[in-house]
PDB file of C-alpha atoms in Angstrom:
ATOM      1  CA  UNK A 142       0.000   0.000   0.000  1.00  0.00           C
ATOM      2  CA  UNK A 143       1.403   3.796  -0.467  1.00  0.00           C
ATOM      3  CA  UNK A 144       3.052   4.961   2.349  1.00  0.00           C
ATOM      4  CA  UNK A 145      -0.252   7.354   2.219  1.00  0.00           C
ATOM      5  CA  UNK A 146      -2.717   4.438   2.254  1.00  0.00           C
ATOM      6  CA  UNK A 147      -4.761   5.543  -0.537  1.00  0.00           C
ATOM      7  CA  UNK A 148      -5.716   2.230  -2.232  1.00  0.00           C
ATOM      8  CA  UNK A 149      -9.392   0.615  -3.202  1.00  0.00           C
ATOM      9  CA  UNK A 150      -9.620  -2.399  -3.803  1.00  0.00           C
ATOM     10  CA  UNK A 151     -12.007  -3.441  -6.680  1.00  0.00           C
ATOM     11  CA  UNK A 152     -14.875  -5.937  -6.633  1.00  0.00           C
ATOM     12  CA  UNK A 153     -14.145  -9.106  -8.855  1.00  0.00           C
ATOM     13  CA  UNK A 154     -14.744  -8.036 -12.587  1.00  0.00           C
ATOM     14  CA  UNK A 155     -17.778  -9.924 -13.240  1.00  0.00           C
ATOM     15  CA  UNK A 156     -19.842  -8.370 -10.496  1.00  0.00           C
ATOM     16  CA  UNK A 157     -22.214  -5.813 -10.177  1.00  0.00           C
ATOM     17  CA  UNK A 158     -20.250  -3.461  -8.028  1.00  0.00           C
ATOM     18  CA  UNK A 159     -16.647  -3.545 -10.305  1.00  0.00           C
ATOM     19  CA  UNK A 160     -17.708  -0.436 -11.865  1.00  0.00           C
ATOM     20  CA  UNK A 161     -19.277   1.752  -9.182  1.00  0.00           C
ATOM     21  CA  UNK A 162     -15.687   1.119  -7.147  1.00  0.00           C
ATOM     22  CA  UNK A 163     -13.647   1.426 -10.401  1.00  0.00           C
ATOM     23  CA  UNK A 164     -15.264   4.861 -10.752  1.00  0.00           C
ATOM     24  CA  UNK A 165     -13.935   6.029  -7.341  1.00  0.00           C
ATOM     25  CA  UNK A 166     -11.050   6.755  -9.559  1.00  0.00           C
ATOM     26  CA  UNK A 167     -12.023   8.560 -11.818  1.00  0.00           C
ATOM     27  CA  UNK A 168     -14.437  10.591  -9.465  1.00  0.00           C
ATOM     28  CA  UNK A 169     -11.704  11.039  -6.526  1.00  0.00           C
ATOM     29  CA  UNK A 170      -8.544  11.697  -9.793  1.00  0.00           C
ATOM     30  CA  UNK A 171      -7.757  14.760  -7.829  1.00  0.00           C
ATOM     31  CA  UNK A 172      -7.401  13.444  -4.656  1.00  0.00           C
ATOM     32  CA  UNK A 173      -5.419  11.099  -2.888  1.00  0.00           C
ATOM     33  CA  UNK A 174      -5.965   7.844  -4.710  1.00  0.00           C
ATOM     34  CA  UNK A 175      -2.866   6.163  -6.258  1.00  0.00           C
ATOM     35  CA  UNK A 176      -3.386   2.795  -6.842  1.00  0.00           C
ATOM     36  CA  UNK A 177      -5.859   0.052  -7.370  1.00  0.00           C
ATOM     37  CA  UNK A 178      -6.066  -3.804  -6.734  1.00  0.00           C
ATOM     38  CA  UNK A 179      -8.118  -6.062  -8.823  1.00  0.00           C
ATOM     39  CA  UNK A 180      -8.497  -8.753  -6.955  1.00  0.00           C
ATOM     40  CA  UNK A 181      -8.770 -12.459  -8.552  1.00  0.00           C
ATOM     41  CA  UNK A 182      -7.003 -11.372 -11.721  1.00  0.00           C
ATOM     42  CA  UNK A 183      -7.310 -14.663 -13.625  1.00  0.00           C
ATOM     43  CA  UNK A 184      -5.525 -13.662 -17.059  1.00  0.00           C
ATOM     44  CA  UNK A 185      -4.373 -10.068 -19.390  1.00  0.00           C
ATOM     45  CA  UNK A 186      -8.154  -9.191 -20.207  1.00  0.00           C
ATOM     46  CA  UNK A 187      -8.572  -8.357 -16.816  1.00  0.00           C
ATOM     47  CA  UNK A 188      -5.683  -5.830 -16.641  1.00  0.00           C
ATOM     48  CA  UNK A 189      -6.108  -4.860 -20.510  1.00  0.00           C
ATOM     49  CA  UNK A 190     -10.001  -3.778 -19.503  1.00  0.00           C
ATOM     50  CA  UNK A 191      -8.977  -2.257 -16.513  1.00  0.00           C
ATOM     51  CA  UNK A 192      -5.913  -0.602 -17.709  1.00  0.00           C
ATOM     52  CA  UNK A 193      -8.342   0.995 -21.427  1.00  0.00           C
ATOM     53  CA  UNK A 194     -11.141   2.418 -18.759  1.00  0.00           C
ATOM     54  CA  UNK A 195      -8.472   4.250 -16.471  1.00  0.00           C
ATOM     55  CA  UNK A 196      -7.084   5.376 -20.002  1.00  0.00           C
ATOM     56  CA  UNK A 197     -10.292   6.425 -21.457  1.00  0.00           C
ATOM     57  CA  UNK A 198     -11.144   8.687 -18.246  1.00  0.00           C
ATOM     58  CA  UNK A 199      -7.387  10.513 -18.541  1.00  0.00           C
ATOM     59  CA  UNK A 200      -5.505   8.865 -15.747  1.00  0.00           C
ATOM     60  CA  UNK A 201      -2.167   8.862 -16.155  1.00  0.00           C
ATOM     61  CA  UNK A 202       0.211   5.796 -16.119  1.00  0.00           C
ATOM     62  CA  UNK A 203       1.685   6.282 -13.389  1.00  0.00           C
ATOM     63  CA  UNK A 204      -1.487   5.465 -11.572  1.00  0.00           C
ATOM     64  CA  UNK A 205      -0.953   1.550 -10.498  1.00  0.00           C
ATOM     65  CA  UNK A 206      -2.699  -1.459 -10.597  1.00  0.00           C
ATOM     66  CA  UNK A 207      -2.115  -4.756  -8.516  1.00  0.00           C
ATOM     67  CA  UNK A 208      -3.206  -7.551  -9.720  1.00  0.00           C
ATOM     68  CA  UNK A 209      -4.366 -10.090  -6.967  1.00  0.00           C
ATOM     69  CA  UNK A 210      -3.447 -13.465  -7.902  1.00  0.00           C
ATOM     70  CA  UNK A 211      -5.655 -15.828  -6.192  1.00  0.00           C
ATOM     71  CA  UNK A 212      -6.682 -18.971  -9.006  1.00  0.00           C
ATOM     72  CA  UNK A 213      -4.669 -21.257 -10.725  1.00  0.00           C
ATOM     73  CA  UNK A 214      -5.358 -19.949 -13.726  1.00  0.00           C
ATOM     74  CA  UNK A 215      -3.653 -16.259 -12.322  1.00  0.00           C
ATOM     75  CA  UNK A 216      -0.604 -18.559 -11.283  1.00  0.00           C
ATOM     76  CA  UNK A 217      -0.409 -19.957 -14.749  1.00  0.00           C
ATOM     77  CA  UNK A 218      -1.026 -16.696 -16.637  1.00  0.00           C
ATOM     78  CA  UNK A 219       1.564 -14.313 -14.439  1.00  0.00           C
ATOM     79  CA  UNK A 220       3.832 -13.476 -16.884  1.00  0.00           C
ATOM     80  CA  UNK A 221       0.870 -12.153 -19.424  1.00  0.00           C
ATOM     81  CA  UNK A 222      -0.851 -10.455 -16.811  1.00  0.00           C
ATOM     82  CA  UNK A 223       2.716  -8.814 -15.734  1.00  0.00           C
ATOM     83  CA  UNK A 224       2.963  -7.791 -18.843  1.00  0.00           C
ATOM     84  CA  UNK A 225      -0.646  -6.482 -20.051  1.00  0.00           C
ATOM     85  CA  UNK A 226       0.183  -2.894 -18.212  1.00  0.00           C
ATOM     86  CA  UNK A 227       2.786  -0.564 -17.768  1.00  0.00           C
ATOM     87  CA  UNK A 228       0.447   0.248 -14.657  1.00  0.00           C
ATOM     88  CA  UNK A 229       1.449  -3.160 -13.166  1.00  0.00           C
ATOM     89  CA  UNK A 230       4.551  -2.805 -10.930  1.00  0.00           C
ATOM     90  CA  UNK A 231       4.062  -5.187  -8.314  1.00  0.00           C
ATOM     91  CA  UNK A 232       1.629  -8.596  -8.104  1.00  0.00           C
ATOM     92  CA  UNK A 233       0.135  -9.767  -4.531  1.00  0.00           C
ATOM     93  CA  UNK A 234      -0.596 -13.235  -4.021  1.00  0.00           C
ATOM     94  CA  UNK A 235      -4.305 -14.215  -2.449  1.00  0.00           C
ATOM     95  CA  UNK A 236      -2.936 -17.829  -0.474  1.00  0.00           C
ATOM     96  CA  UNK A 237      -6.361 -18.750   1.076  1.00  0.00           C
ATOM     97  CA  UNK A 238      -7.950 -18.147  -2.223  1.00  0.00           C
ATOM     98  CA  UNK A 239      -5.719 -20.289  -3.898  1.00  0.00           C
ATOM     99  CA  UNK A 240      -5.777 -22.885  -1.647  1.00  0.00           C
ATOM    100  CA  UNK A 241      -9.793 -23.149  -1.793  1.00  0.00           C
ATOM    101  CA  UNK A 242      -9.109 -22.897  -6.228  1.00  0.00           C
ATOM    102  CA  UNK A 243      -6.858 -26.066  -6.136  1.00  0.00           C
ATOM    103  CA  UNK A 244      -8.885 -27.870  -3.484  1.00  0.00           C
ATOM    104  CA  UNK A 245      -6.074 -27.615  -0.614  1.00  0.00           C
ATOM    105  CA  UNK A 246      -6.703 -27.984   2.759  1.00  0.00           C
ATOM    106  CA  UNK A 247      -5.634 -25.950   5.523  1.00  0.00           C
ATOM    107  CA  UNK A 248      -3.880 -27.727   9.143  1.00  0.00           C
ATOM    108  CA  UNK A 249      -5.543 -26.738  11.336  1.00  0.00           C
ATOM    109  CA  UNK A 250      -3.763 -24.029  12.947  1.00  0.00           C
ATOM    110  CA  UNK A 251      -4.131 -22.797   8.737  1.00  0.00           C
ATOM    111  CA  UNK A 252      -0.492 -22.208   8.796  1.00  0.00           C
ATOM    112  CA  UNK A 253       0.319 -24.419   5.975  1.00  0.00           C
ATOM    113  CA  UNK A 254      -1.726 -25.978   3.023  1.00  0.00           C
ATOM    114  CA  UNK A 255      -2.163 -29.903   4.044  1.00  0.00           C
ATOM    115  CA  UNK A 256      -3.410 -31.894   1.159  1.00  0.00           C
ATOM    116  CA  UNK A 257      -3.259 -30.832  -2.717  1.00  0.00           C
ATOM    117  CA  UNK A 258      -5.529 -32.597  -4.949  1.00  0.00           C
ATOM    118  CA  UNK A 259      -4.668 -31.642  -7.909  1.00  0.00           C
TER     119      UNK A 259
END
């Protein structure tokens, strides 16, 4: 997060709500926001979508997005989505996500992933 704290973090692009918080953006440019996360970023389209609305409301580059990689099919698609956006400058990685994707189990203090299965 900026050492300011002024992050949102996006709803999953195929629900209702991904607009209405993308728009924060675009409604707050002015103000303190400098970076977004888009959570459960599966593959490019999601940043390429992402990255052509922030361009079609005039926000500059160096505005950043994070992608949240929390599937499988994030894991296997890192280095496209890495390189979709010259907004993407660092990727966060969702682990209890991920571990609910691939059908892992948790011990159960949920330190540690117990069982893969796949």
């Amino acid at each position: 997060m900026p050492e300011d704290g002024k992050q949102v973090r996006l709803f999953e692009g195929e629900t209702l709500y991904f607009l209405d918080k993308l728009s924060l953006v675009w409604n707050h440019q002015s103000s303190c926001l400098k970076e977004i996360m888009l959570p459960k970023t599966n593959d490019e389209h999601d940043l390429i979508l992402v990255d052509r609305l922030l361009d079609s409301k005039g926000i500059g580059k160096d505005f950043e997005v994070i992608p949240l990689l929390e599937t499988a099919a994030g894991i296997q698609n890192v280095s496209r989505i890495a390189a979709a956006s010259s907004r993407v400058k660092r990727m966060a990685f969702g682990s209890i996500d991920f571990a609910l994707d691939i059908g892992a189990g948790q011990s159960e203090n949920g330190s540690r992933c117990s069982s893969w299965t796949r």
